[in-house]
Amino acid sequence: MEFKAWFQCINFECQSKYELTEIVYRCKLCGELLEVQHDMAMLKKRSTEEWRGLFEGRYRRNEWPYGSSVWAKRELVCPNISDENIVSTYEGGTNLFWAERLGQGIGLDDLWVKQCGMAHTGSFKDLGMTVLVSMVKQIMANGRKIKAVACASTGDTSAALAAYCAVAGIPAIVFLPKDKVSLTQLIQPITHGVLTISLDTDFDGCMKLVQEVCQKDDIYLANSMNSLRIEGQKTISFEIIQQFNWEVPDFVIVPGGNLGNVSAIGKGFQMFHDLGLIDKLPRLVCAQAERADPLYRSFLNGFKTFEPVQAQTTLASAIQIGDPVSYKKAIRALKAFDGIVENASEAELANAVGRANKTGLLCCPHTGVALAVLEKLVDRGDIKKKDRVVVISTANGLKFTDFLFNYHKDQIKGVQSDFAFSPMESAANYEDVKKVISDRIEV
Ligand SMILES: *Cc1c(COP(=O)(O)O)cnc(C)c1O
Ligand SMILES: [Zn+2]
């Protein structure tokens, strides 16, 4: 059986098509975003039992390339790449953690955290980057010259691009906003030997520049405007369904910045639904930092208008984006999924992390935004005690130790840390240590 996919303009009146091996990011006719379309009629020729059997048989096995949870669904992701051009670190297959104690604390019986940060470069960005870099390798193998691959980033995209290009031996360039990414995020592209350019602007400024460079100098653009990445990221939804034994959760909450991921998660559930692999859709919730919340403002007016904002500095640095590329795709997904958009202040997101830390989760601040929004929706009664809820944890907390350190020292300006937990000091003798222990624990 042959499965086909192509780029298609998201403008319903246009719907122009392009080959996936063509270097094109926006529609050449109308300038609108593109998305990958699949030959659904062909895919539907396989029964739901066959699909389930195929995916179960491949899940977390070692056979190349199916040990990657992205390539294990290759027919639904990117069917046109040959095995030898796949660039993979065996991404996906991340734990769906039952957050029992955190759930109890906020009044939920069935709370789960999808640990997408348990990944090669510590964030979900690996899921999309494996598809994009594999396509670059395929294009190069077809004989077309690509000088380099470039992206603008709030930190995690550049880390993923750097790692995957280093694995494949493809030159890469990353544009980062100066002093706005964590030390770990900065050190990742540097260690992989990738050209790392620090710019005195914010993410939106970096984005404009990288687009100009890619257009003028024949360099391949790796931002999520490149919809190949969305295809890899939509496997988050496939995995959630598989991990729940083909049952659909009631709510999925995801932090949103450039809004590629919320679109991707919507697309994944929609595709499984179209193929008959699930019979309902979850409600989709996009969580934004109050200091960069253009989608939330649009939601408040029923998505009638969308205005970019000037993003302000937020602890959730990976979603500090005022002019998100994928807002139209996100709005489309949210409308189809009876979606909700909510925001969280700095204090709310930080304390949501602190609360989760106490139950064994080392969260990043973006996951904190999603958790803070979850608390709001529970308090408001939108989410009920028995609902099955999945929070998408987008990055590993270990990438944000500065934030965690400052939070637990109660040293974040404008934030009172409700769950701070600092180390105790003691003289090195039994009596003093015993006193420190008995202050905290009954002994
Ligand atoms: C990229 C990123 C996001 C936001 O995803 P978008 O697709 O830009 O909305 C959230 N959290 C982390 C940790 C990220 O790296
Ligand atoms: Zn078009």
GROMACS .gro file of C-alpha atoms and ligand atoms in nm:
model
  459
    1MET     CA    1   0.000   0.000   0.000
    2GLU     CA    2   0.129   0.349  -0.077
    3PHE     CA    3   0.056   0.638   0.156
    4LYS     CA    4   0.090   0.991   0.031
    5ALA     CA    5   0.116   1.331   0.194
    6TRP     CA    6   0.168   1.684   0.068
    7PHE     CA    7   0.169   2.048   0.187
    8GLN     CA    8  -0.164   2.223   0.145
    9CYS     CA    9  -0.259   2.588   0.197
   10ILE     CA   10  -0.486   2.626   0.503
   11ASN     CA   11  -0.695   2.889   0.324
   12PHE     CA   12  -1.014   2.702   0.226
   13GLU     CA   13  -1.058   2.916  -0.085
   14CYS     CA   14  -0.706   2.838  -0.206
   15GLN     CA   15  -0.591   2.491  -0.096
   16SER     CA   16  -0.283   2.499  -0.322
   17LYS     CA   17  -0.068   2.188  -0.293
   18TYR     CA   18   0.310   2.143  -0.284
   19GLU     CA   19   0.539   1.844  -0.257
   20LEU     CA   20   0.684   1.780   0.091
   21THR     CA   21   1.032   1.788  -0.064
   22GLU     CA   22   0.971   2.139  -0.197
   23ILE     CA   23   1.128   2.421   0.005
   24VAL     CA   24   0.819   2.627   0.081
   25TYR     CA   25   0.681   2.758   0.413
   26ARG     CA   26   0.388   2.973   0.306
   27CYS     CA   27   0.148   2.945   0.013
   28LYS     CA   28   0.300   3.100  -0.299
   29LEU     CA   29  -0.041   3.213  -0.419
   30CYS     CA   30  -0.201   3.368  -0.110
   31GLY     CA   31   0.075   3.380   0.152
   32GLU     CA   32  -0.121   3.174   0.405
   33LEU     CA   33   0.032   2.899   0.625
   34LEU     CA   34   0.062   2.548   0.490
   35GLU     CA   35  -0.024   2.222   0.661
   36VAL     CA   36   0.058   1.863   0.578
   37GLN     CA   37  -0.240   1.680   0.430
   38HIS     CA   38  -0.256   1.304   0.412
   39ASP     CA   39  -0.433   1.081   0.164
   40MET     CA   40  -0.706   0.988   0.411
   41ALA     CA   41  -0.892   0.767   0.163
   42MET     CA   42  -0.580   0.553   0.134
   43LEU     CA   43  -0.528   0.546   0.511
   44LYS     CA   44  -0.889   0.443   0.571
   45LYS     CA   45  -0.836   0.129   0.364
   46ARG     CA   46  -0.672  -0.022   0.670
   47SER     CA   47  -0.914  -0.126   0.942
   48THR     CA   48  -0.897   0.022   1.290
   49GLU     CA   49  -0.791  -0.321   1.421
   50GLU     CA   50  -0.504  -0.331   1.176
   51TRP     CA   51  -0.386   0.017   1.273
   52ARG     CA   52  -0.406  -0.058   1.645
   53GLY     CA   53  -0.221  -0.386   1.600
   54LEU     CA   54   0.049  -0.219   1.394
   55PHE     CA   55   0.104   0.062   1.645
   56GLU     CA   56   0.098  -0.167   1.948
   57GLY     CA   57   0.346  -0.401   1.781
   58ARG     CA   58   0.592  -0.119   1.718
   59TYR     CA   59   0.557   0.070   2.046
   60ARG     CA   60   0.895   0.114   2.214
   61ARG     CA   61   1.055  -0.173   2.020
   62ASN     CA   62   1.411  -0.141   1.902
   63GLU     CA   63   1.374  -0.214   1.530
   64TRP     CA   64   1.482   0.090   1.323
   65PRO     CA   65   1.312   0.333   1.307
   66TYR     CA   66   1.012   0.216   1.511
   67GLY     CA   67   1.179   0.265   1.848
   68SER     CA   68   1.090   0.627   1.783
   69SER     CA   69   0.727   0.679   1.874
   70VAL     CA   70   0.709   0.934   1.591
   71TRP     CA   71   0.832   0.697   1.319
   72ALA     CA   72   0.629   0.413   1.465
   73LYS     CA   73   0.332   0.612   1.324
   74ARG     CA   74   0.514   0.707   1.005
   75GLU     CA   75   0.215   0.637   0.777
   76LEU     CA   76   0.020   0.909   0.959
   77VAL     CA   77   0.317   1.144   1.006
   78CYS     CA   78   0.543   1.155   0.703
   79PRO     CA   79   0.517   0.853   0.476
   80ASN     CA   80   0.755   0.974   0.205
   81ILE     CA   81   1.093   0.934   0.380
   82SER     CA   82   1.315   0.634   0.332
   83ASP     CA   83   1.465   0.454   0.632
   84GLU     CA   84   1.823   0.558   0.566
   85ASN     CA   85   1.733   0.928   0.569
   86ILE     CA   86   1.553   0.920   0.902
   87VAL     CA   87   1.738   1.118   1.169
   88SER     CA   88   1.609   0.996   1.504
   89THR     CA   89   1.712   0.977   1.867
   90TYR     CA   90   1.418   0.745   1.943
   91GLU     CA   91   1.198   1.028   2.059
   92GLY     CA   92   0.855   0.997   2.219
   93GLY     CA   93   0.722   0.708   2.423
   94THR     CA   94   0.736   0.941   2.723
   95ASN     CA   95   0.573   0.853   3.050
   96LEU     CA   96   0.212   0.941   3.116
   97PHE     CA   97   0.245   1.005   3.488
   98TRP     CA   98  -0.051   0.952   3.719
   99ALA     CA   99  -0.034   1.266   3.934
  100GLU     CA  100  -0.233   1.111   4.216
  101ARG     CA  101  -0.121   1.334   4.504
  102LEU     CA  102  -0.124   1.653   4.300
  103GLY     CA  103  -0.474   1.564   4.181
  104GLN     CA  104  -0.595   1.502   4.537
  105GLY     CA  105  -0.454   1.839   4.642
  106ILE     CA  106  -0.659   2.026   4.387
  107GLY     CA  107  -0.968   1.805   4.396
  108LEU     CA  108  -0.926   1.569   4.101
  109ASP     CA  109  -0.940   1.188   4.092
  110ASP     CA  110  -0.793   1.133   3.751
  111LEU     CA  111  -0.506   1.373   3.677
  112TRP     CA  112  -0.220   1.276   3.446
  113VAL     CA  113   0.095   1.457   3.334
  114LYS     CA  114   0.237   1.371   2.993
  115GLN     CA  115   0.609   1.401   3.048
  116CYS     CA  116   0.717   1.530   2.706
  117GLY     CA  117   1.031   1.677   2.862
  118MET     CA  118   1.174   1.328   2.916
  119ALA     CA  119   1.340   1.359   2.580
  120HIS     CA  120   1.679   1.365   2.411
  121THR     CA  121   1.709   1.744   2.440
  122GLY     CA  122   1.466   1.782   2.730
  123SER     CA  123   1.157   1.915   2.556
  124PHE     CA  124   0.880   1.807   2.317
  125LYS     CA  125   1.057   1.994   2.036
  126ASP     CA  126   1.243   1.669   1.951
  127LEU     CA  127   0.917   1.521   1.821
  128GLY     CA  128   0.891   1.775   1.541
  129MET     CA  129   1.260   1.817   1.477
  130THR     CA  130   1.312   1.451   1.389
  131VAL     CA  131   1.063   1.493   1.103
  132LEU     CA  132   1.206   1.821   0.980
  133VAL     CA  133   1.572   1.719   0.985
  134SER     CA  134   1.489   1.383   0.826
  135MET     CA  135   1.316   1.569   0.542
  136VAL     CA  136   1.623   1.790   0.500
  137LYS     CA  137   1.838   1.478   0.473
  138GLN     CA  138   1.596   1.331   0.219
  139ILE     CA  139   1.601   1.651   0.010
  140MET     CA  140   1.982   1.653   0.017
  141ALA     CA  141   1.991   1.285  -0.081
  142ASN     CA  142   1.768   1.374  -0.376
  143GLY     CA  143   2.052   1.596  -0.495
  144ARG     CA  144   1.936   1.941  -0.392
  145LYS     CA  145   2.189   2.153  -0.206
  146ILE     CA  146   2.092   2.294   0.136
  147LYS     CA  147   2.364   2.513   0.288
  148ALA     CA  148   2.232   2.508   0.643
  149VAL     CA  149   1.919   2.483   0.856
  150ALA     CA  150   1.825   2.779   1.079
  151CYS     CA  151   1.573   2.871   1.346
  152ALA     CA  152   1.479   3.145   1.587
  153SER     CA  153   1.409   3.011   1.930
  154THR     CA  154   1.309   3.075   2.287
  155GLY     CA  155   1.561   2.803   2.373
  156ASP     CA  156   1.420   2.457   2.319
  157THR     CA  157   1.379   2.464   1.941
  158SER     CA  158   1.743   2.560   1.898
  159ALA     CA  159   1.852   2.282   2.134
  160ALA     CA  160   1.657   2.027   1.930
  161LEU     CA  161   1.770   2.162   1.593
  162ALA     CA  162   2.131   2.161   1.712
  163ALA     CA  163   2.120   1.803   1.836
  164TYR     CA  164   1.943   1.657   1.531
  165CYS     CA  165   2.166   1.844   1.285
  166ALA     CA  166   2.474   1.730   1.477
  167VAL     CA  167   2.348   1.370   1.465
  168ALA     CA  168   2.306   1.400   1.087
  169GLY     CA  169   2.614   1.615   1.022
  170ILE     CA  170   2.413   1.901   0.871
  171PRO     CA  171   2.523   2.264   0.940
  172ALA     CA  172   2.281   2.462   1.158
  173ILE     CA  173   2.238   2.822   1.275
  174VAL     CA  174   2.032   2.931   1.575
  175PHE     CA  175   1.910   3.281   1.660
  176LEU     CA  176   1.848   3.338   2.030
  177PRO     CA  177   1.722   3.644   2.218
  178LYS     CA  178   2.009   3.763   2.438
  179ASP     CA  179   1.967   3.689   2.813
  180LYS     CA  180   1.619   3.541   2.761
  181VAL     CA  181   1.698   3.168   2.762
  182SER     CA  182   1.819   2.946   3.046
  183LEU     CA  183   2.187   2.852   3.074
  184THR     CA  184   2.109   2.490   2.986
  185GLN     CA  185   1.917   2.596   2.677
  186LEU     CA  186   2.206   2.820   2.570
  187ILE     CA  187   2.471   2.556   2.629
  188GLN     CA  188   2.295   2.290   2.419
  189PRO     CA  189   2.356   2.439   2.068
  190ILE     CA  190   2.702   2.558   2.174
  191THR     CA  191   2.813   2.211   2.281
  192HIS     CA  192   2.683   2.060   1.957
  193GLY     CA  193   2.906   2.299   1.763
  194VAL     CA  194   2.620   2.488   1.602
  195LEU     CA  195   2.654   2.853   1.501
  196THR     CA  196   2.476   3.027   1.789
  197ILE     CA  197   2.388   3.393   1.738
  198SER     CA  198   2.272   3.591   2.040
  199LEU     CA  199   2.064   3.894   1.938
  200ASP     CA  200   1.974   4.202   2.131
  201THR     CA  201   1.600   4.159   2.071
  202ASP     CA  202   1.314   3.931   2.177
  203PHE     CA  203   1.186   3.612   2.011
  204ASP     CA  204   0.959   3.800   1.775
  205GLY     CA  205   1.260   4.004   1.659
  206CYS     CA  206   1.469   3.688   1.608
  207MET     CA  207   1.185   3.535   1.408
  208LYS     CA  208   1.174   3.826   1.163
  209LEU     CA  209   1.550   3.807   1.109
  210VAL     CA  210   1.568   3.433   1.054
  211GLN     CA  211   1.293   3.454   0.794
  212GLU     CA  212   1.487   3.723   0.610
  213VAL     CA  213   1.810   3.521   0.619
  214CYS     CA  214   1.637   3.203   0.502
  215GLN     CA  215   1.466   3.383   0.217
  216LYS     CA  216   1.771   3.573   0.093
  217ASP     CA  217   2.044   3.316   0.150
  218ASP     CA  218   1.887   2.984   0.060
  219ILE     CA  219   1.894   2.843   0.412
  220TYR     CA  220   1.626   2.600   0.529
  221LEU     CA  221   1.388   2.739   0.794
  222ALA     CA  222   1.319   2.515   1.093
  223ASN     CA  223   1.056   2.716   1.279
  224SER     CA  224   0.711   2.572   1.338
  225MET     CA  225   0.583   2.779   1.049
  226ASN     CA  226   0.742   2.481   0.873
  227SER     CA  227   0.450   2.245   0.920
  228LEU     CA  228   0.659   1.928   0.906
  229ARG     CA  229   0.727   1.982   1.275
  230ILE     CA  230   0.356   1.983   1.355
  231GLU     CA  231   0.333   1.632   1.208
  232GLY     CA  232   0.584   1.497   1.458
  233GLN     CA  233   0.432   1.684   1.751
  234LYS     CA  234   0.083   1.550   1.683
  235THR     CA  235   0.208   1.208   1.795
  236ILE     CA  236   0.171   1.341   2.152
  237SER     CA  237  -0.204   1.284   2.105
  238PHE     CA  238  -0.152   0.943   1.945
  239GLU     CA  239   0.058   0.835   2.243
  240ILE     CA  240  -0.191   0.961   2.500
  241ILE     CA  241  -0.467   0.756   2.338
  242GLN     CA  242  -0.248   0.450   2.317
  243GLN     CA  243  -0.135   0.488   2.679
  244PHE     CA  244  -0.499   0.508   2.793
  245ASN     CA  245  -0.570   0.185   2.606
  246TRP     CA  246  -0.751   0.369   2.325
  247GLU     CA  247  -0.972   0.572   2.557
  248VAL     CA  248  -1.010   0.949   2.520
  249PRO     CA  249  -0.944   1.183   2.815
  250ASP     CA  250  -1.194   1.461   2.895
  251PHE     CA  251  -0.947   1.751   2.895
  252VAL     CA  252  -0.599   1.814   2.758
  253ILE     CA  253  -0.420   2.127   2.879
  254VAL     CA  254  -0.118   2.260   2.693
  255PRO     CA  255   0.090   2.576   2.740
  256GLY     CA  256   0.096   2.788   2.423
  257GLY     CA  257   0.344   3.041   2.283
  258ASN     CA  258   0.389   3.027   1.908
  259LEU     CA  259   0.079   2.801   1.913
  260GLY     CA  260   0.224   2.524   1.699
  261ASN     CA  261   0.189   2.262   1.969
  262VAL     CA  262  -0.176   2.323   2.053
  263SER     CA  263  -0.249   2.300   1.679
  264ALA     CA  264  -0.047   1.980   1.657
  265ILE     CA  265  -0.223   1.816   1.950
  266GLY     CA  266  -0.558   1.906   1.797
  267LYS     CA  267  -0.451   1.764   1.462
  268GLY     CA  268  -0.343   1.435   1.621
  269PHE     CA  269  -0.674   1.373   1.795
  270GLN     CA  270  -0.865   1.482   1.484
  271MET     CA  271  -0.674   1.237   1.268
  272PHE     CA  272  -0.732   0.943   1.502
  273HIS     CA  273  -1.098   1.041   1.507
  274ASP     CA  274  -1.119   1.060   1.127
  275LEU     CA  275  -0.966   0.714   1.104
  276GLY     CA  276  -1.219   0.575   1.352
  277LEU     CA  277  -0.952   0.495   1.610
  278ILE     CA  278  -1.138   0.704   1.871
  279ASP     CA  279  -1.504   0.796   1.887
  280LYS     CA  280  -1.495   1.133   2.062
  281LEU     CA  281  -1.264   1.431   2.108
  282PRO     CA  282  -1.129   1.572   2.435
  283ARG     CA  283  -1.177   1.939   2.521
  284LEU     CA  284  -0.859   2.127   2.442
  285VAL     CA  285  -0.730   2.398   2.676
  286CYS     CA  286  -0.453   2.638   2.579
  287ALA     CA  287  -0.272   2.797   2.875
  288GLN     CA  288  -0.087   3.125   2.826
  289ALA     CA  289   0.132   3.337   3.049
  290GLU     CA  290  -0.058   3.655   3.138
  291ARG     CA  291   0.245   3.854   3.020
  292ALA     CA  292   0.222   3.711   2.666
  293ASP     CA  293  -0.141   3.619   2.609
  294PRO     CA  294  -0.270   3.734   2.268
  295LEU     CA  295  -0.471   3.412   2.218
  296TYR     CA  296  -0.641   3.454   2.555
  297ARG     CA  297  -0.748   3.806   2.458
  298SER     CA  298  -0.883   3.677   2.129
  299PHE     CA  299  -1.072   3.400   2.312
  300LEU     CA  300  -1.239   3.664   2.531
  301ASN     CA  301  -1.401   3.813   2.221
  302GLY     CA  302  -1.503   3.475   2.082
  303PHE     CA  303  -1.202   3.466   1.845
  304LYS     CA  304  -1.365   3.744   1.642
  305THR     CA  305  -1.034   3.929   1.616
  306PHE     CA  306  -0.674   3.847   1.686
  307GLU     CA  307  -0.422   4.118   1.778
  308PRO     CA  308  -0.053   4.052   1.845
  309VAL     CA  309   0.077   4.199   2.172
  310GLN     CA  310   0.419   4.315   2.289
  311ALA     CA  311   0.525   4.017   2.501
  312GLN     CA  312   0.656   4.109   2.847
  313THR     CA  313   0.926   3.928   3.039
  314THR     CA  314   0.788   3.612   3.199
  315LEU     CA  315   0.935   3.322   3.395
  316ALA     CA  316   0.777   3.105   3.125
  317SER     CA  317   1.042   3.219   2.878
  318ALA     CA  318   0.968   2.956   2.612
  319ILE     CA  319   0.621   3.103   2.561
  320GLN     CA  320   0.719   3.469   2.575
  321ILE     CA  321   0.578   3.533   2.229
  322GLY     CA  322   0.348   3.821   2.136
  323ASP     CA  323   0.303   3.752   1.765
  324PRO     CA  324   0.247   3.376   1.732
  325VAL     CA  325   0.289   3.231   1.383
  326SER     CA  326   0.029   2.955   1.418
  327TYR     CA  327  -0.263   3.149   1.568
  328LYS     CA  328  -0.503   3.062   1.284
  329LYS     CA  329  -0.436   2.690   1.315
  330ALA     CA  330  -0.474   2.714   1.693
  331ILE     CA  331  -0.807   2.895   1.670
  332ARG     CA  332  -0.932   2.641   1.420
  333ALA     CA  333  -0.835   2.356   1.653
  334LEU     CA  334  -0.984   2.521   1.962
  335LYS     CA  335  -1.314   2.580   1.785
  336ALA     CA  336  -1.331   2.215   1.678
  337PHE     CA  337  -1.253   2.091   2.031
  338ASP     CA  338  -1.490   2.313   2.231
  339GLY     CA  339  -1.169   2.475   2.347
  340ILE     CA  340  -1.085   2.708   2.632
  341VAL     CA  341  -0.801   2.959   2.665
  342GLU     CA  342  -0.696   3.081   3.010
  343ASN     CA  343  -0.395   3.268   3.142
  344ALA     CA  344  -0.178   3.259   3.454
  345SER     CA  345   0.015   3.532   3.632
  346GLU     CA  346   0.377   3.497   3.739
  347ALA     CA  347   0.277   3.417   4.098
  348GLU     CA  348   0.017   3.165   3.984
  349LEU     CA  349   0.251   2.976   3.753
  350ALA     CA  350   0.538   2.974   4.003
  351ASN     CA  351   0.324   2.848   4.289
  352ALA     CA  352   0.165   2.584   4.066
  353VAL     CA  353   0.519   2.455   4.008
  354GLY     CA  354   0.592   2.468   4.382
  355ARG     CA  355   0.278   2.270   4.458
  356ALA     CA  356   0.367   2.009   4.194
  357ASN     CA  357   0.728   1.990   4.319
  358LYS     CA  358   0.595   1.876   4.656
  359THR     CA  359   0.430   1.576   4.491
  360GLY     CA  360   0.744   1.459   4.314
  361LEU     CA  361   0.722   1.651   3.986
  362LEU     CA  362   1.014   1.868   3.879
  363CYS     CA  363   0.824   2.103   3.651
  364CYS     CA  364   0.938   2.372   3.411
  365PRO     CA  365   0.762   2.712   3.435
  366HIS     CA  366   0.556   2.644   3.119
  367THR     CA  367   0.413   2.330   3.272
  368GLY     CA  368   0.345   2.561   3.568
  369VAL     CA  369   0.130   2.780   3.343
  370ALA     CA  370  -0.075   2.473   3.242
  371LEU     CA  371  -0.108   2.358   3.605
  372ALA     CA  372  -0.213   2.705   3.723
  373VAL     CA  373  -0.479   2.715   3.452
  374LEU     CA  374  -0.593   2.368   3.558
  375GLU     CA  375  -0.643   2.495   3.915
  376LYS     CA  376  -0.850   2.788   3.784
  377LEU     CA  377  -1.073   2.564   3.573
  378VAL     CA  378  -1.130   2.329   3.868
  379ASP     CA  379  -1.214   2.621   4.101
  380ARG     CA  380  -1.453   2.757   3.840
  381GLY     CA  381  -1.627   2.420   3.798
  382ASP     CA  382  -1.538   2.383   3.428
  383ILE     CA  383  -1.339   2.074   3.519
  384LYS     CA  384  -1.510   1.830   3.758
  385LYS     CA  385  -1.365   1.593   4.016
  386LYS     CA  386  -1.420   1.280   3.804
  387ASP     CA  387  -1.294   1.422   3.476
  388ARG     CA  388  -0.988   1.261   3.327
  389VAL     CA  389  -0.739   1.542   3.267
  390VAL     CA  390  -0.401   1.536   3.093
  391VAL     CA  391  -0.155   1.820   3.146
  392ILE     CA  392   0.114   1.841   2.880
  393SER     CA  393   0.450   1.896   3.049
  394THR     CA  394   0.651   2.055   2.770
  395ALA     CA  395   1.006   2.057   2.909
  396ASN     CA  396   1.220   1.892   3.171
  397GLY     CA  397   1.249   2.088   3.496
  398LEU     CA  398   1.623   2.023   3.489
  399LYS     CA  399   1.650   2.282   3.210
  400PHE     CA  400   1.514   2.548   3.447
  401THR     CA  401   1.707   2.499   3.768
  402ASP     CA  402   1.768   2.876   3.805
  403PHE     CA  403   1.396   2.931   3.825
  404LEU     CA  404   1.347   2.640   4.067
  405PHE     CA  405   1.636   2.753   4.284
  406ASN     CA  406   1.509   3.110   4.305
  407TYR     CA  407   1.152   2.996   4.371
  408HIS     CA  408   1.250   2.774   4.661
  409LYS     CA  409   1.472   3.050   4.803
  410ASP     CA  410   1.168   3.280   4.776
  411GLN     CA  411   1.380   3.515   4.566
  412ILE     CA  412   1.162   3.581   4.264
  413LYS     CA  413   1.069   3.946   4.240
  414GLY     CA  414   0.695   4.002   4.269
  415VAL     CA  415   0.625   3.640   4.362
  416GLN     CA  416   0.561   3.512   4.712
  417SER     CA  417   0.666   3.145   4.716
  418ASP     CA  418   0.391   2.953   4.896
  419PHE     CA  419   0.568   2.617   4.876
  420ALA     CA  420   0.932   2.719   4.922
  421PHE     CA  421   1.154   2.449   5.061
  422SER     CA  422   1.516   2.553   5.126
  423PRO     CA  423   1.797   2.334   5.257
  424MET     CA  424   1.873   2.365   5.629
  425GLU     CA  425   2.220   2.429   5.760
  426SER     CA  426   2.364   2.268   6.067
  427ALA     CA  427   2.692   2.228   6.252
  428ALA     CA  428   2.839   1.885   6.178
  429ASN     CA  429   2.749   1.707   6.504
  430TYR     CA  430   2.469   1.475   6.612
  431GLU     CA  431   2.293   1.709   6.859
  432ASP     CA  432   2.261   1.998   6.614
  433VAL     CA  433   2.153   1.770   6.329
  434LYS     CA  434   1.896   1.602   6.557
  435LYS     CA  435   1.753   1.943   6.645
  436VAL     CA  436   1.717   2.037   6.279
  437ILE     CA  437   1.541   1.708   6.206
  438SER     CA  438   1.301   1.728   6.500
  439ASP     CA  439   1.198   2.082   6.399
  440ARG     CA  440   1.056   1.933   6.081
  441ILE     CA  441   0.982   1.565   6.146
  442GLU     CA  442   0.847   1.391   6.458
  443VAL     CA  443   1.130   1.166   6.580
  444LIG     C1  444   0.809   2.562   2.251
  444LIG     C2  445   0.763   2.546   2.389
  444LIG     C3  446   0.631   2.575   2.429
  444LIG     C4  447   0.532   2.639   2.337
  444LIG     O1  448   0.497   2.568   2.222
  444LIG     P1  449   0.436   2.648   2.100
  444LIG     O2  450   0.424   2.549   1.992
  444LIG     O3  451   0.534   2.758   2.069
  444LIG     O4  452   0.306   2.705   2.145
  444LIG     C5  453   0.594   2.551   2.558
  444LIG     N1  454   0.681   2.502   2.648
  444LIG     C6  455   0.808   2.473   2.615
  444LIG     C7  456   0.899   2.420   2.720
  444LIG     C8  457   0.854   2.494   2.486
  444LIG     O5  458   0.980   2.465   2.455
  445ZN      ZN  459  -0.298   2.970  -0.060
   0.00000   0.00000   0.00000
